[in-house]
Tab-separated table of C-alpha atoms (C1' of nucleotides) in Angstrom:
chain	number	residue	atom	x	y	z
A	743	UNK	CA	11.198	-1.253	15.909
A	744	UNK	CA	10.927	1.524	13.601
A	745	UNK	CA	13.167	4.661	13.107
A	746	UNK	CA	10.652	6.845	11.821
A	747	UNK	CA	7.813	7.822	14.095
A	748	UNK	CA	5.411	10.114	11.477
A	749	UNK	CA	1.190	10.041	12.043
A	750	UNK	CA	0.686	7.390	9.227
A	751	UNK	CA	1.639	3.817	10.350
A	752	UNK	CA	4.038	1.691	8.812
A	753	UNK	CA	4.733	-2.100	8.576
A	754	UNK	CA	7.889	-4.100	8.519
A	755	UNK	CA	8.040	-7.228	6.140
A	756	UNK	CA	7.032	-9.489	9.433
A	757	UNK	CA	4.106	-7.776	10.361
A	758	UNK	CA	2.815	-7.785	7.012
A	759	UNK	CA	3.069	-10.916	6.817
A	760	UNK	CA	0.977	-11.901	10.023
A	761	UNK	CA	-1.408	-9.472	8.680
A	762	UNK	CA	-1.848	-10.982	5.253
A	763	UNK	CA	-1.410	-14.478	6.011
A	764	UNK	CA	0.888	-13.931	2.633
A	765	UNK	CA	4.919	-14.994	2.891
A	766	UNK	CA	7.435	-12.911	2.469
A	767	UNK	CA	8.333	-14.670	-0.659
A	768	UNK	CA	5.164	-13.946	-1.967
A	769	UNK	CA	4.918	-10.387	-0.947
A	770	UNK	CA	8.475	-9.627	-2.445
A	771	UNK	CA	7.357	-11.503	-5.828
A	772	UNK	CA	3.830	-9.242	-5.785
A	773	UNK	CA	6.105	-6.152	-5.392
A	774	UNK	CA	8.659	-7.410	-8.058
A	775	UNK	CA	5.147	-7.841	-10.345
A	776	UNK	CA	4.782	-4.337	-9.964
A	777	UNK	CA	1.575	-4.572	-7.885
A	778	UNK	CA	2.970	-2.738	-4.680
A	779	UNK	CA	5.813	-0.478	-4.081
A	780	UNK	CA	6.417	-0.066	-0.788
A	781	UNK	CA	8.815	2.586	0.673
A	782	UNK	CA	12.430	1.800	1.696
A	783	UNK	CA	14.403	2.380	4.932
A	784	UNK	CA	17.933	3.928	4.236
A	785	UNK	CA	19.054	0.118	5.391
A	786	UNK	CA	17.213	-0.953	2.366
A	787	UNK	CA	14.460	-2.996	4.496
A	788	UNK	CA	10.691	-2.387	3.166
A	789	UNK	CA	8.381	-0.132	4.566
A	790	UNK	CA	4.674	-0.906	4.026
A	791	UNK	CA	1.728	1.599	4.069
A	792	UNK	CA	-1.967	0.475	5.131
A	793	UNK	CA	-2.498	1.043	1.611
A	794	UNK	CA	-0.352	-1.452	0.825
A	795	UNK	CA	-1.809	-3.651	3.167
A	796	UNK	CA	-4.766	-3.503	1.458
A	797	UNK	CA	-3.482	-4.225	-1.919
A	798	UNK	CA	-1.899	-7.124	-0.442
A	799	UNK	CA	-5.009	-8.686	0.956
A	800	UNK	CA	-7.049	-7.474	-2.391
A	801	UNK	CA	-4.504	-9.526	-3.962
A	802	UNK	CA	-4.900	-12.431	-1.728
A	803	UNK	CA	-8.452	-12.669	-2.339
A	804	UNK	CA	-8.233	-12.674	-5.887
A	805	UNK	CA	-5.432	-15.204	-5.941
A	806	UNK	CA	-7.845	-17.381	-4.379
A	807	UNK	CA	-10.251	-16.648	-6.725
A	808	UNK	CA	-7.928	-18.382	-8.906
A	809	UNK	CA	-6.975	-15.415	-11.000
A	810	UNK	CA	-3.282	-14.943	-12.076
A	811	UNK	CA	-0.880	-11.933	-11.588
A	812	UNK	CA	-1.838	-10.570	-14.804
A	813	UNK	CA	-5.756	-10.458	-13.911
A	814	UNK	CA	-4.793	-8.942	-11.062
A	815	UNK	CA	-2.681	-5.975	-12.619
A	816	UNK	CA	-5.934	-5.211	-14.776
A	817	UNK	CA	-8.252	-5.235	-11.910
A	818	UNK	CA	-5.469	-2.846	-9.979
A	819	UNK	CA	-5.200	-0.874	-13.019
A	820	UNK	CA	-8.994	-0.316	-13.401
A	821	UNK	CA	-9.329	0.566	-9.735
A	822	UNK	CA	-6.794	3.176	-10.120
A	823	UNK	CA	-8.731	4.412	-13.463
A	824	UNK	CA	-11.629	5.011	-11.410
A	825	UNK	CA	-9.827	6.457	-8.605
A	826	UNK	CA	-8.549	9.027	-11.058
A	827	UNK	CA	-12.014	9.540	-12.956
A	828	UNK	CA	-13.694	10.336	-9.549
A	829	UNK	CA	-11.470	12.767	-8.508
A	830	UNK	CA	-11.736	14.707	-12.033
A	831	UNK	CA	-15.283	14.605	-11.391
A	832	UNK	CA	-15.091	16.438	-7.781
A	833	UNK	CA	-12.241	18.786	-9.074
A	834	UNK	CA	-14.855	19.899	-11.695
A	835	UNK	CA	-17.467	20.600	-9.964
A	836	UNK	CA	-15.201	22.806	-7.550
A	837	UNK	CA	-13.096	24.766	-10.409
A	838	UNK	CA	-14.484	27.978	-11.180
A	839	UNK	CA	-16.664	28.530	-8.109
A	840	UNK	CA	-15.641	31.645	-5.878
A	841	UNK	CA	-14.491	30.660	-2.361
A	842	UNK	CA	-16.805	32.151	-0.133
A	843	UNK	CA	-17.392	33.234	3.350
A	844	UNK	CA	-18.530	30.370	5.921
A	845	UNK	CA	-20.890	32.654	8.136
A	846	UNK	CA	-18.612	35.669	8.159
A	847	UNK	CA	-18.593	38.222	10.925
A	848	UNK	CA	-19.906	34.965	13.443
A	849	UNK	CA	-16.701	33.485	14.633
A	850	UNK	CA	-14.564	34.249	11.588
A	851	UNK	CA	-15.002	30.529	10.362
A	852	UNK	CA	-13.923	30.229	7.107
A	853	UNK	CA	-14.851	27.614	4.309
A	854	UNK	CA	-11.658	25.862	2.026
A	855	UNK	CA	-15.343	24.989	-0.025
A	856	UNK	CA	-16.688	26.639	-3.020
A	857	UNK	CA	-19.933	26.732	-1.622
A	858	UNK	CA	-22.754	29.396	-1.051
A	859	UNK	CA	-24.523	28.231	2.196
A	860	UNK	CA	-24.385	25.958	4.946
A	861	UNK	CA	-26.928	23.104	3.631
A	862	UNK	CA	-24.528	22.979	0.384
A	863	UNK	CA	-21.368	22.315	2.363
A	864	UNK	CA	-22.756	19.742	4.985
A	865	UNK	CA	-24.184	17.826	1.562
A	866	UNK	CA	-20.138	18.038	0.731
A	867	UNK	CA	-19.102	16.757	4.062
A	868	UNK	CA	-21.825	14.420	4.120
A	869	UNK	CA	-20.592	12.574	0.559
A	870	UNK	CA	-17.093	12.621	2.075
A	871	UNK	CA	-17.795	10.707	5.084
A	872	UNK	CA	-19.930	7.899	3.110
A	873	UNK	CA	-17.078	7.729	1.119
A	874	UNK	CA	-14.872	6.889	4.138
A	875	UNK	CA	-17.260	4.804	5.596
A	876	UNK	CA	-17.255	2.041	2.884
A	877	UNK	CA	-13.877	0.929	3.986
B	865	DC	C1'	17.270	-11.891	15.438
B	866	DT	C1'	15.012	-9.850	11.081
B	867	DT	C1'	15.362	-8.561	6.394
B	868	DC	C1'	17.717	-8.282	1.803
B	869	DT	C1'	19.242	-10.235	-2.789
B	870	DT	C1'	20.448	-13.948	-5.726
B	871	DA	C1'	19.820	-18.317	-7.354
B	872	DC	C1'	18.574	-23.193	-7.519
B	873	DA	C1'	14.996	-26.828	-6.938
C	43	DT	C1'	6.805	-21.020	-4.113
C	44	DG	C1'	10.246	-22.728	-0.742
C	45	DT	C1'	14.689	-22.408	0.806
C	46	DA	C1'	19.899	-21.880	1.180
C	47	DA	C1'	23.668	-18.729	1.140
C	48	DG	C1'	26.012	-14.567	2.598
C	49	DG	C1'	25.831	-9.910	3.895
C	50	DA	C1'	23.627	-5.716	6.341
DNA sequence: CTTCTTACA
DNA sequence: TGTAAGGA
């Protein structure tokens, strides 16, 4: 059972395992290889993030693609790069715009988006929810 | 009972 | 990778 009860789930080494079909042995060597750092408990036990799930199975798949740690570390790595790279590209094309009024004076709604009008923003949200939806 | 680290096979 | 040991 866990201590911590926040929105975001978390695994205990056990669960992950049944997830990932991995062994503990294995997950523990992945994390020593630097490919997952999972939280800690103040009792020292590892807490895992669905993100780290993830990695693991990513990691899984390519280890039965044959590839070794290494591979895998550039294939993480490049992930991460574009990651990064996509999120410059986003941040750009917000920076600079004025924060405008979402239909002012009807409801009070207001937009967090640099945007000018309503087909603009739901373009936004649209992209956002594709982006979600590849998972 | 589960998980942790260290260390040997 | 698996597993034993010894502690939390």
């Amino acid at each position: 059972m866990s201590e911590l009860d926040s929105k975001t789930p978390i695994y205990s080494i056990g669960v992950v395992q049944e997830k990932t079909g991995l062994t503990g042995r294995q997950i523990r060597y992945y994390e020593d290889s630097g490919l997952i750092k999972p939280a800690r408990t103040k009792g020292n036990q590892r807490i895992y993030s669905p993100n780290d799930i993830k990695k693991l199975e990513e990691i899984k798949d390519m280890l039965e693609k044959g590839l070794n740690i290494a591979g895998i570390k550039e294939k993480l790595a490049s992930a991460a790069a574009k990651k990064t790279k996509e999120a410059k590209r986003v941040k750009k094309s917000y920076d600079g715009r004025p924060l405008r009024r979402f239909n002012p004076g009807k409801g009070g709604l207001t937009s967090l988006y640099p945007v000018s009008n309503r087909a603009q923003l739901l373009e936004i949200l649209d992209k956002k929810e594709s982006k979600k939806d590849k998972e």
